[in-house]
Amino acid sequence: MSRPARLLQLLDLLRRARQPRSGPQLAQTLQISLRTLYRDIATLREQGAAIVGDPGIGYEMRPGFLLPPLMFTADELEALLLGARWARQQADPQLASAAGTAMDRIRSALPLELRIEVDTTGLLVPPVATPDQQPEPWQSSLRQAIRAQHKVVLHYQDQHGVLTHRPVWPFAMAYFERCRVVSAWCELRQDFRHFRADRVLTLHDSGERYPQSRQQLIRRWLQHTGYQVQMG
């Protein structure tokens, strides 16, 4: 976990706590040392967080303290909420849970009038999965491999039922309504290939970083496919 993400999680823990949390409790929850926790608390205090307490006593957020309000337009909030609701329907359980947590965190930092807008929005994402359609168990592993830029080996069954072992360098995953498609460089074909996640039988993350960066692969892939995408 990055330090900014850890600081945000620490703020969230203190904000939700109903009684002071001890340093060891917080450190254990965040999986960091006590020394790191004390440094993080000092950093948050320097940035204006009203954290009271000391080692041996416990820490809590001063009553009435709120995170700095996040100012979004109504359209921006609706876009965020719609995206989070879509992710909760379409993504793997880990990503779906993260989408819900992210929206809860954003909601808690909003001014009252914007929080009401979020709670009463009429934008809905109806379920699209049939009862026998479950998220592929490899989604989370594939996402993590893409993030870490790791080579993986797919035991893959193509549309004709042919089984192959594919060492690939995954760099993107597209979420279509009925399936997820992984874009990767295939060592077997020495070319870019696309694999449906629901045709992956097993997946092994080698833990080995592939030789090119994800950014390089995406640029090559865009040139290869002829897509005209503006890169920010």
Tab-separated table of N, CA, C and O in Angstrom, residues 5 8-9 12 15-16 67 70 72 76-77 79-88 93-110 115 118-119:
chain	number	residue	atom	x	y	z
A	5	ALA	N	-2.191	6.318	0.399
A	5	ALA	CA	-3.348	5.454	0.637
A	5	ALA	C	-3.408	5.036	2.105
A	5	ALA	O	-4.491	4.944	2.695
A	8	LEU	N	-4.729	7.910	4.224
A	8	LEU	CA	-6.179	8.034	4.068
A	8	LEU	C	-6.904	6.953	4.861
A	8	LEU	O	-7.935	7.202	5.496
A	9	GLN	N	-6.346	5.732	4.847
A	9	GLN	CA	-6.971	4.646	5.606
A	9	GLN	C	-6.886	4.921	7.103
A	9	GLN	O	-7.833	4.630	7.856
A	12	ASP	N	-9.509	7.317	7.989
A	12	ASP	CA	-10.808	6.650	7.946
A	12	ASP	C	-11.029	5.813	9.204
A	12	ASP	O	-12.127	5.796	9.773
A	15	ARG	N	-11.757	8.192	12.063
A	15	ARG	CA	-13.056	8.848	11.912
A	15	ARG	C	-14.197	7.910	12.292
A	15	ARG	O	-15.201	8.332	12.869
A	16	ARG	N	-14.041	6.614	11.982
A	16	ARG	CA	-15.098	5.650	12.245
A	16	ARG	C	-15.103	5.125	13.685
A	16	ARG	O	-16.097	4.561	14.139
A	67	LEU	N	-13.370	15.548	7.311
A	67	LEU	CA	-12.377	15.660	6.261
A	67	LEU	C	-12.712	16.868	5.399
A	67	LEU	O	-13.869	17.251	5.280
A	70	LEU	N	-15.120	17.573	-0.301
A	70	LEU	CA	-14.802	17.360	-1.704
A	70	LEU	C	-15.876	18.045	-2.529
A	70	LEU	O	-17.062	17.757	-2.375
A	72	PHE	N	-17.686	18.499	-5.850
A	72	PHE	CA	-17.976	17.966	-7.169
A	72	PHE	C	-19.235	18.637	-7.687
A	72	PHE	O	-20.111	19.033	-6.923
A	76	GLU	N	-20.537	15.380	-12.068
A	76	GLU	CA	-19.353	14.612	-11.681
A	76	GLU	C	-19.713	13.536	-10.659
A	76	GLU	O	-19.228	12.397	-10.742
A	77	LEU	N	-20.554	13.894	-9.706
A	77	LEU	CA	-20.972	12.917	-8.704
A	77	LEU	C	-21.762	11.778	-9.340
A	77	LEU	O	-21.575	10.603	-8.992
A	79	ALA	N	-21.524	10.710	-12.369
A	79	ALA	CA	-20.593	9.887	-13.145
A	79	ALA	C	-19.827	8.934	-12.238
A	79	ALA	O	-19.670	7.738	-12.546
A	80	LEU	N	-19.364	9.430	-11.079
A	80	LEU	CA	-18.644	8.579	-10.132
A	80	LEU	C	-19.545	7.485	-9.582
A	80	LEU	O	-19.148	6.318	-9.491
A	81	LEU	N	-20.758	7.855	-9.213
A	81	LEU	CA	-21.681	6.889	-8.633
A	81	LEU	C	-22.077	5.826	-9.652
A	81	LEU	O	-22.125	4.630	-9.336
A	82	LEU	N	-22.348	6.257	-10.889
A	82	LEU	CA	-22.725	5.307	-11.928
A	82	LEU	C	-21.582	4.332	-12.202
A	82	LEU	O	-21.792	3.119	-12.347
A	83	GLY	N	-20.346	4.852	-12.258
A	83	GLY	CA	-19.192	3.985	-12.473
A	83	GLY	C	-18.998	2.989	-11.349
A	83	GLY	O	-18.714	1.809	-11.580
A	84	ALA	N	-19.165	3.452	-10.104
A	84	ALA	CA	-19.004	2.558	-8.957
A	84	ALA	C	-20.082	1.483	-8.948
A	84	ALA	O	-19.808	0.313	-8.667
A	85	ARG	N	-21.314	1.860	-9.260
A	85	ARG	CA	-22.392	0.873	-9.293
A	85	ARG	C	-22.174	-0.136	-10.419
A	85	ARG	O	-22.471	-1.324	-10.261
A	86	TRP	N	-21.668	0.336	-11.541
A	86	TRP	CA	-21.372	-0.591	-12.651
A	86	TRP	C	-20.282	-1.574	-12.226
A	86	TRP	O	-20.375	-2.774	-12.490
A	87	ALA	N	-19.230	-1.065	-11.560
A	87	ALA	CA	-18.135	-1.939	-11.123
A	87	ALA	C	-18.631	-2.979	-10.129
A	87	ALA	O	-18.179	-4.130	-10.138
A	88	ARG	N	-19.564	-2.612	-9.277
A	88	ARG	CA	-20.088	-3.569	-8.304
A	88	ARG	C	-20.880	-4.678	-8.988
A	88	ARG	O	-20.987	-5.780	-8.458
A	93	PRO	N	-15.277	-9.833	-7.149
A	93	PRO	CA	-15.708	-9.411	-5.802
A	93	PRO	C	-14.774	-8.416	-5.134
A	93	PRO	O	-15.228	-7.498	-4.453
A	94	GLN	N	-13.469	-8.570	-5.320
A	94	GLN	CA	-12.525	-7.654	-4.673
A	94	GLN	C	-12.669	-6.241	-5.218
A	94	GLN	O	-12.702	-5.261	-4.460
A	95	LEU	N	-12.763	-6.109	-6.546
A	95	LEU	CA	-12.908	-4.790	-7.147
A	95	LEU	C	-14.289	-4.212	-6.855
A	95	LEU	O	-14.442	-3.005	-6.643
A	96	ALA	N	-15.310	-5.070	-6.831
A	96	ALA	CA	-16.661	-4.605	-6.507
A	96	ALA	C	-16.711	-4.033	-5.095
A	96	ALA	O	-17.329	-2.988	-4.850
A	97	SER	N	-16.063	-4.713	-4.164
A	97	SER	CA	-16.022	-4.225	-2.787
A	97	SER	C	-15.272	-2.901	-2.703
A	97	SER	O	-15.686	-1.987	-1.978
A	98	ALA	N	-14.178	-2.790	-3.450
A	98	ALA	CA	-13.406	-1.546	-3.446
A	98	ALA	C	-14.222	-0.384	-3.992
A	98	ALA	O	-14.110	0.748	-3.515
A	99	ALA	N	-15.052	-0.655	-5.005
A	99	ALA	CA	-15.904	0.398	-5.564
A	99	ALA	C	-16.880	0.912	-4.512
A	99	ALA	O	-17.093	2.125	-4.376
A	100	GLY	N	-17.468	-0.005	-3.750
A	100	GLY	CA	-18.390	0.405	-2.701
A	100	GLY	C	-17.689	1.189	-1.599
A	100	GLY	O	-18.201	2.208	-1.123
A	101	THR	N	-16.504	0.731	-1.200
A	101	THR	CA	-15.743	1.421	-0.160
A	101	THR	C	-15.339	2.816	-0.605
A	101	THR	O	-15.401	3.778	0.177
A	102	ALA	N	-14.921	2.935	-1.861
A	102	ALA	CA	-14.507	4.243	-2.386
A	102	ALA	C	-15.666	5.234	-2.360
A	102	ALA	O	-15.511	6.392	-1.947
A	103	MET	N	-16.848	4.775	-2.786
A	103	MET	CA	-17.995	5.679	-2.775
A	103	MET	C	-18.406	6.042	-1.352
A	103	MET	O	-18.796	7.185	-1.086
A	104	ASP	N	-18.305	5.104	-0.415
A	104	ASP	CA	-18.615	5.412	0.987
A	104	ASP	C	-17.660	6.484	1.519
A	104	ASP	O	-18.058	7.394	2.252
A	105	ARG	N	-16.383	6.360	1.120
A	105	ARG	CA	-15.381	7.319	1.590
A	105	ARG	C	-15.635	8.700	0.993
A	105	ARG	O	-15.539	9.721	1.682
A	106	ILE	N	-15.963	8.734	-0.302
A	106	ILE	CA	-16.265	10.015	-0.942
A	106	ILE	C	-17.512	10.626	-0.307
A	106	ILE	O	-17.552	11.824	0.006
A	107	ARG	N	-18.532	9.792	-0.114
A	107	ARG	CA	-19.787	10.292	0.451
A	107	ARG	C	-19.563	10.910	1.827
A	107	ARG	O	-20.143	11.956	2.154
A	108	SER	N	-18.735	10.265	2.650
A	108	SER	CA	-18.530	10.744	4.014
A	108	SER	C	-17.837	12.096	4.052
A	108	SER	O	-17.921	12.808	5.052
A	109	ALA	N	-17.131	12.468	2.984
A	109	ALA	CA	-16.397	13.731	2.962
A	109	ALA	C	-17.141	14.833	2.217
A	109	ALA	O	-16.619	15.922	2.056
A	110	LEU	N	-18.363	14.543	1.764
A	110	LEU	CA	-19.125	15.525	1.001
A	110	LEU	C	-19.912	16.454	1.923
A	110	LEU	O	-20.347	16.052	3.004
A	115	ARG	N	-24.192	15.159	-0.354
A	115	ARG	CA	-24.446	13.810	0.158
A	115	ARG	C	-25.893	13.399	-0.115
A	115	ARG	O	-26.178	12.253	-0.463
A	118	VAL	N	-26.217	12.275	-3.682
A	118	VAL	CA	-25.731	10.903	-3.875
A	118	VAL	C	-26.772	9.894	-3.383
A	118	VAL	O	-27.062	8.893	-4.051
A	119	ASP	N	-27.354	10.171	-2.221
A	119	ASP	CA	-28.284	9.215	-1.613
A	119	ASP	C	-29.603	9.111	-2.373
A	119	ASP	O	-30.308	8.101	-2.253
